[in-house]
Amino acid sequence: MTKLVHVERCDGIAIVRIQNSPVNALSAQVRGDLYNALQSLSKEEAIVGIVLAGSGRGFSGGADIGEFGGPAGSFRAGEDPARVTALIEEIDKPVVAAIHGFALGGGLELAMGCHARVASAQARLGLPEISLGVIPGAGGTQRLPRLVGVSKALEMMLSGRPINGKEAALIGLVELVVDDDPVSSAIRLIKNRQAGDGVGHATRFMQVPGAGKDNQAEIEKARSRATSMGAKSKAALKVIECVAASVGQSFDEGMALEREAFSQCLESPESAALRHVFFAERAAGKLDTPGASGVGKISTVGVVGGGTMGRGIAMSFANAGIPVRLLELTEQKANTAVEAIRLEYQRQMDRGKLKAAEAAGRSALIQAARNEGEIGLCDLVVEAVFEDMQIKLEMAQRLGRACRDGAIIASNTSTLDIDRLAQASGRPADFVGLHFFSPANIMRLVEVVRGKGTSANTLATVVEVVKRIAKVPVITGVCWGFVGNRMLEPYLREVESLLLEGASPSQIDHAIEGFGMAMGPCRMMDLAGVDVVAKVVEEQAKEGRLPEDPLYRIVSRHLASVGRHGQKTGEGFYRYEGRVAADDVDTHSLVQAMAARHDVKQRQDISSEEIVERCMLPLINEGYRLLAEGIASRSSDIDVVWLTGYGFPQALGGPMYHGERLGAAHLLKRLSHYGSTQGNIWNYWTPAAMLAAHAGGNP
Ligand code: T1G
């Protein structure tokens, strides 16, 4: 078997490099090869010091997350991660970690087990285990406090956020920060040691800075924060317990506690869900497209439309350093939009989210376009004009003529037919959907809608640039609503049926937020605008796509028709004092009157469980239909859409992952229950064929 650790010797110093592409994950084999290499070098007389380094992009991205899946023991099947650092501590020669790129999780723990650390200024050092629902399991909870103190250690492990080499040197996590190659600096450090300069010593023997002082307040504050961390709460509380032990107990006792806590977290359903999310997000942007002969370069972007979405989209590209030209109906309107963006950057600066130079730099990247000609020179043009098919068809036509050869034209439509727009542009190979989610400069999800004619290169190029602007691309096929909004429809249909049957907006939202959704559906519709939500339904009606169901979404359509447009008008499903929503007796009366008009029997016994089931089952069922139709190519893609675009709880891994955990037989049973009690209008409750097949049942 190829060794995943390479040793070279130079002037009595051994350089031990991890070679496990792509991120030098510390798999069981890497740990074994490391252990053997270090053990043998410790016995080589001629070797006076050892430098530990990574090959390729970084030092190490940590333990191999792919190994976590089996029973907890399997992760430790190979060389126990803590044994490698324990061996380093016993070696009586200096072992210095040379960190470039990144040292994360077990990678940083390995470096902390060395006698000293040298890091590149821009290297990222962190313990992100909490984002996987686990805790550092190779001594991190005991060594980090000893190096940087309780407060900084808690902040790093509970946030999971990495710091750079410069910051690491400031807090004592690394001994030396360099701008050149950390390996040569590490060699010099060892040679200096020979000349009498100490290199440092095993962390285990260090005292936690300030251990004597009362860390209790710090720990209690962290504990109260940990309880509201959702899927990460369990792991957060375990981190705090272990850090408390680093101050109050011996290193070995702390290590024993960490080991037990790590195994408990590893076996938790939350961790399994979070690991699913980790890999799902990375799979989502993968192209299964043969023939993409490379990726085009997007150096300038044109945005057409200076409304909320257009501004957010423009900011998304500027935030990644890509110049933007913004076109509106008139140059004056374009300047107004650009000024609004500048003010938004100013606000972010005032709130301390941006430095002045960053705010100015980003604003400077966004210019008003004087005419279509300027837009036509851009490499990618995104239209974000009013969500109306006729308006978008005309815009597609104009851009098809105005854009230079080879430029990509994208529509930000949230539901409309990309193939029709592509056809209207006259250049379907260059045409694609880029469905950003509002607020576009904040939300990470972009649905990349591949038209029938979209070329492989166009697809590869937009997926690359979506990743470059730090968003998550999910490739979908063309259907009404793509993946997210197609599944949102049955979800909202059930919400409005429940309202007619007597559930209040707050009862529904409370149940759905108790399930874990970031925001209840009624609150979400009020925020998005009930008129906007109703317009989507009216657009469907225009295209003859509404079910023959007289009750279909009548609540939002009626509220919109009487001007109750939600938060922006002070009343919608709720009444608003500013942003504070309160149940509104007028809504209740309006809905009651609708129910009476349509002979809908109202009930007072609607439970939270029923609300959650009736909203989630149709959503999962529609996901199975999307898979069967090939609109989504992976069930994990559907999870990513709902996790990053609609606030689905990470602890449940996404709607399809959650459905898998409930089990296909259970889903079938509950769908048929509601089919019999609710009436199966328009096959709302008919199980998707793929789901039925999963359960071995008949559709
Ligand atoms: N294990 C397995 N595979 C990993 C991995 C890991 N730790 N990190 C990345 N990959 C894969 C990833 O799935 C993708 O695969 C490819 O590498 C490139 O990743 C004992 C228990 C290192 C900053 O949480 O943050 O240590 O899709 O697209 O943008 O206490 O990867 O190509 O097939 O993200 O350049 C803790 C997770 C583990 C770090 C590089 N470590 N990784 O970013 O590439 S738990 C982490 C990252 C642990 C110890 C505990 C990033 C990166 P594919 P990528 P990137």
GROMACS .gro file of N, CA and C and ligand atoms in nm, residues 21-26 31 57 60-68 75-76 81 101-102 104-109 124 126-132 134-140 258 262 266 278-279 282-283 286 467, ligand 1:
model
  211
   21SER      N    1  -0.404   1.346  -0.064
   21SER     CA    2  -0.486   1.443  -0.137
   21SER      C    3  -0.636   1.418  -0.111
   22PRO      N    4  -0.723   1.517  -0.111
   22PRO     CA    5  -0.694   1.656  -0.144
   22PRO      C    6  -0.662   1.744  -0.022
   23VAL      N    7  -0.689   1.698   0.099
   23VAL     CA    8  -0.668   1.790   0.212
   23VAL      C    9  -0.582   1.730   0.322
   24ASN      N   10  -0.507   1.621   0.288
   24ASN     CA   11  -0.424   1.556   0.390
   24ASN      C   12  -0.506   1.516   0.513
   25ALA      N   13  -0.625   1.460   0.484
   25ALA     CA   14  -0.709   1.414   0.596
   25ALA      C   15  -0.635   1.306   0.672
   26LEU      N   16  -0.648   1.309   0.804
   26LEU     CA   17  -0.572   1.215   0.889
   26LEU      C   18  -0.649   1.083   0.900
   31ARG      N   19  -0.252   0.808   0.997
   31ARG     CA   20  -0.212   0.807   1.139
   31ARG      C   21  -0.111   0.693   1.163
   57ARG      N   22  -0.228   2.171  -0.073
   57ARG     CA   23  -0.295   2.296  -0.035
   57ARG      C   24  -0.278   2.334   0.112
   60SER      N   25  -0.321   2.007   0.709
   60SER     CA   26  -0.417   1.896   0.717
   60SER      C   27  -0.556   1.949   0.747
   61GLY      N   28  -0.656   1.895   0.679
   61GLY     CA   29  -0.796   1.934   0.701
   61GLY      C   30  -0.860   1.853   0.813
   62GLY      N   31  -0.774   1.778   0.890
   62GLY     CA   32  -0.829   1.710   1.008
   62GLY      C   33  -0.856   1.563   0.984
   63ALA      N   34  -0.925   1.503   1.079
   63ALA     CA   35  -0.956   1.360   1.067
   63ALA      C   36  -1.037   1.338   0.939
   64ASP      N   37  -1.035   1.215   0.892
   64ASP     CA   38  -1.110   1.182   0.771
   64ASP      C   39  -1.257   1.162   0.808
   65ILE      N   40  -1.337   1.260   0.775
   65ILE     CA   41  -1.478   1.261   0.817
   65ILE      C   42  -1.551   1.140   0.760
   66GLY      N   43  -1.502   1.092   0.646
   66GLY     CA   44  -1.564   0.975   0.586
   66GLY      C   45  -1.552   0.851   0.673
   67GLU      N   46  -1.458   0.854   0.769
   67GLU     CA   47  -1.438   0.737   0.857
   67GLU      C   48  -1.536   0.737   0.974
   68PHE      N   49  -1.614   0.845   0.988
   68PHE     CA   50  -1.695   0.854   1.111
   68PHE      C   51  -1.819   0.767   1.102
   75PHE      N   52  -1.382   0.464   1.389
   75PHE     CA   53  -1.299   0.583   1.372
   75PHE      C   54  -1.165   0.559   1.441
   76ARG      N   55  -1.172   0.481   1.548
   76ARG     CA   56  -1.045   0.458   1.620
   76ARG      C   57  -0.982   0.326   1.578
   81PRO      N   58  -0.592   0.870   1.716
   81PRO     CA   59  -0.536   1.003   1.685
   81PRO      C   60  -0.453   1.057   1.802
  101GLY      N   61  -0.148   2.698   0.442
  101GLY     CA   62  -0.284   2.668   0.393
  101GLY      C   63  -0.384   2.656   0.506
  102PHE      N   64  -0.388   2.539   0.566
  102PHE     CA   65  -0.486   2.522   0.676
  102PHE      C   66  -0.440   2.409   0.767
  104LEU      N   67  -0.673   2.224   1.041
  104LEU     CA   68  -0.809   2.227   1.098
  104LEU      C   69  -0.840   2.097   1.171
  105GLY      N   70  -0.915   2.106   1.277
  105GLY     CA   71  -0.957   1.986   1.349
  105GLY      C   72  -0.838   1.906   1.396
  106GLY      N   73  -0.840   1.778   1.362
  106GLY     CA   74  -0.728   1.692   1.403
  106GLY      C   75  -0.596   1.740   1.348
  107GLY      N   76  -0.598   1.816   1.238
  107GLY     CA   77  -0.474   1.872   1.183
  107GLY      C   78  -0.414   1.970   1.280
  108LEU      N   79  -0.495   2.057   1.337
  108LEU     CA   80  -0.442   2.152   1.436
  108LEU      C   81  -0.407   2.079   1.565
  109GLU      N   82  -0.485   1.981   1.601
  109GLU     CA   83  -0.452   1.904   1.723
  109GLU      C   84  -0.317   1.835   1.709
  124ARG      N   85  -0.501   2.910   0.775
  124ARG     CA   86  -0.622   2.908   0.858
  124ARG      C   87  -0.607   2.798   0.963
  126GLY      N   88  -0.791   2.619   1.298
  126GLY     CA   89  -0.917   2.617   1.372
  126GLY      C   90  -0.957   2.476   1.413
  127LEU      N   91  -1.057   2.472   1.501
  127LEU     CA   92  -1.115   2.345   1.547
  127LEU      C   93  -1.264   2.350   1.514
  128PRO      N   94  -1.301   2.319   1.386
  128PRO     CA   95  -1.440   2.331   1.340
  128PRO      C   96  -1.526   2.210   1.371
  129GLU      N   97  -1.478   2.120   1.457
  129GLU     CA   98  -1.553   1.997   1.482
  129GLU      C   99  -1.698   2.022   1.517
  130ILE      N  100  -1.728   2.131   1.584
  130ILE     CA  101  -1.866   2.156   1.629
  130ILE      C  102  -1.963   2.161   1.511
  131SER      N  103  -1.909   2.202   1.394
  131SER     CA  104  -1.999   2.210   1.276
  131SER      C  105  -2.036   2.071   1.228
  132LEU      N  106  -1.970   1.970   1.281
  132LEU     CA  107  -2.003   1.830   1.249
  132LEU      C  108  -2.074   1.764   1.366
  134VAL      N  109  -1.954   1.720   1.656
  134VAL     CA  110  -1.862   1.650   1.746
  134VAL      C  111  -1.771   1.753   1.814
  135ILE      N  112  -1.677   1.700   1.894
  135ILE     CA  113  -1.582   1.790   1.962
  135ILE      C  114  -1.442   1.749   1.917
  136PRO      N  115  -1.342   1.831   1.937
  136PRO     CA  116  -1.206   1.787   1.909
  136PRO      C  117  -1.179   1.658   1.987
  137GLY      N  118  -1.131   1.556   1.915
  137GLY     CA  119  -1.118   1.424   1.981
  137GLY      C  120  -0.975   1.376   1.990
  138ALA      N  121  -0.877   1.466   1.967
  138ALA     CA  122  -0.736   1.423   1.974
  138ALA      C  123  -0.658   1.522   2.059
  139GLY      N  124  -0.719   1.561   2.170
  139GLY     CA  125  -0.646   1.644   2.267
  139GLY      C  126  -0.671   1.792   2.254
  140GLY      N  127  -0.752   1.834   2.155
  140GLY     CA  128  -0.772   1.978   2.134
  140GLY      C  129  -0.833   2.048   2.253
  258GLU      N  130  -1.247   1.381   2.746
  258GLU     CA  131  -1.263   1.419   2.604
  258GLU      C  132  -1.296   1.295   2.520
  262PHE      N  133  -1.627   1.267   2.311
  262PHE     CA  134  -1.617   1.259   2.164
  262PHE      C  135  -1.699   1.143   2.112
  266LEU      N  136  -2.013   1.157   1.858
  266LEU     CA  137  -1.998   1.089   1.728
  266LEU      C  138  -2.119   1.001   1.699
  278PHE      N  139  -2.238   1.820   0.546
  278PHE     CA  140  -2.101   1.854   0.500
  278PHE      C  141  -2.078   1.798   0.360
  279PHE      N  142  -2.105   1.670   0.343
  279PHE     CA  143  -2.078   1.606   0.214
  279PHE      C  144  -2.182   1.645   0.110
  282ARG      N  145  -2.092   1.960  -0.065
  282ARG     CA  146  -1.979   1.945  -0.159
  282ARG      C  147  -2.019   1.866  -0.282
  283ALA      N  148  -2.118   1.781  -0.265
  283ALA     CA  149  -2.162   1.704  -0.382
  283ALA      C  150  -2.249   1.790  -0.473
  286LYS      N  151  -2.126   1.939  -0.796
  286LYS     CA  152  -2.049   1.850  -0.887
  286LYS      C  153  -2.122   1.838  -1.020
  467LYS      N  154  -1.949   2.928  -0.686
  467LYS     CA  155  -1.862   2.887  -0.573
  467LYS      C  156  -1.766   3.000  -0.538
  700T1G     N1  157  -1.232   1.448   0.574
  700T1G     C1  158  -1.265   1.391   0.457
  700T1G     N2  159  -1.279   1.460   0.339
  700T1G     C2  160  -1.259   1.593   0.345
  700T1G     C3  161  -1.224   1.661   0.464
  700T1G     C4  162  -1.210   1.582   0.583
  700T1G     N3  163  -1.174   1.637   0.698
  700T1G     N4  164  -1.213   1.794   0.436
  700T1G     C5  165  -1.238   1.807   0.304
  700T1G     N5  166  -1.266   1.687   0.250
  700T1G     C6  167  -1.295   1.661   0.109
  700T1G     C7  168  -1.425   1.725   0.064
  700T1G     O1  169  -1.535   1.640   0.090
  700T1G     C8  170  -1.399   1.740  -0.085
  700T1G     O2  171  -1.415   1.610  -0.141
  700T1G     C9  172  -1.249   1.774  -0.091
  700T1G     O3  173  -1.193   1.724   0.031
  700T1G    C10  174  -1.222   1.921  -0.104
  700T1G     O4  175  -1.295   1.984   0.004
  700T1G    C11  176  -1.017   1.412   1.560
  700T1G    C12  177  -1.271   1.451   1.481
  700T1G    C13  178  -0.998   2.176   0.434
  700T1G    C14  179  -1.081   2.413   0.428
  700T1G     O5  180  -1.410   2.006   0.957
  700T1G     O6  181  -1.312   2.286   0.591
  700T1G     O7  182  -1.069   1.644   1.276
  700T1G     O8  183  -1.601   1.664  -0.299
  700T1G     O9  184  -1.428   2.137  -0.142
  700T1G    O10  185  -1.285   2.447  -0.039
  700T1G    O11  186  -1.066   1.619   1.655
  700T1G    O12  187  -1.247   2.105   0.302
  700T1G    O13  188  -1.364   1.671  -0.379
  700T1G    O14  189  -1.471   1.451  -0.320
  700T1G    O15  190  -1.409   2.176   0.108
  700T1G    O16  191  -1.037   2.382  -0.062
  700T1G    C15  192  -1.244   1.854   1.116
  700T1G    C16  193  -1.339   2.022   0.681
  700T1G    C17  194  -1.270   1.711   1.088
  700T1G    C18  195  -1.244   2.055   0.796
  700T1G    C19  196  -1.056   2.282   0.218
  700T1G     N6  197  -1.206   1.922   0.995
  700T1G     N7  198  -1.287   2.062   0.553
  700T1G    O17  199  -1.158   2.359   0.156
  700T1G    O18  200  -1.207   2.207  -0.044
  700T1G     S1  201  -1.319   1.623   1.234
  700T1G    C20  202  -1.296   1.993   0.922
  700T1G    C21  203  -1.282   2.195   0.518
  700T1G    C22  204  -1.175   1.615   1.323
  700T1G    C23  205  -1.054   1.554   1.528
  700T1G    C24  206  -1.186   1.570   1.464
  700T1G    C25  207  -1.237   2.223   0.379
  700T1G    C26  208  -1.092   2.273   0.368
  700T1G     P1  209  -1.465   1.597  -0.295
  700T1G     P2  210  -1.347   2.132  -0.018
  700T1G     P3  211  -1.171   2.357  -0.004
   0.00000   0.00000   0.00000
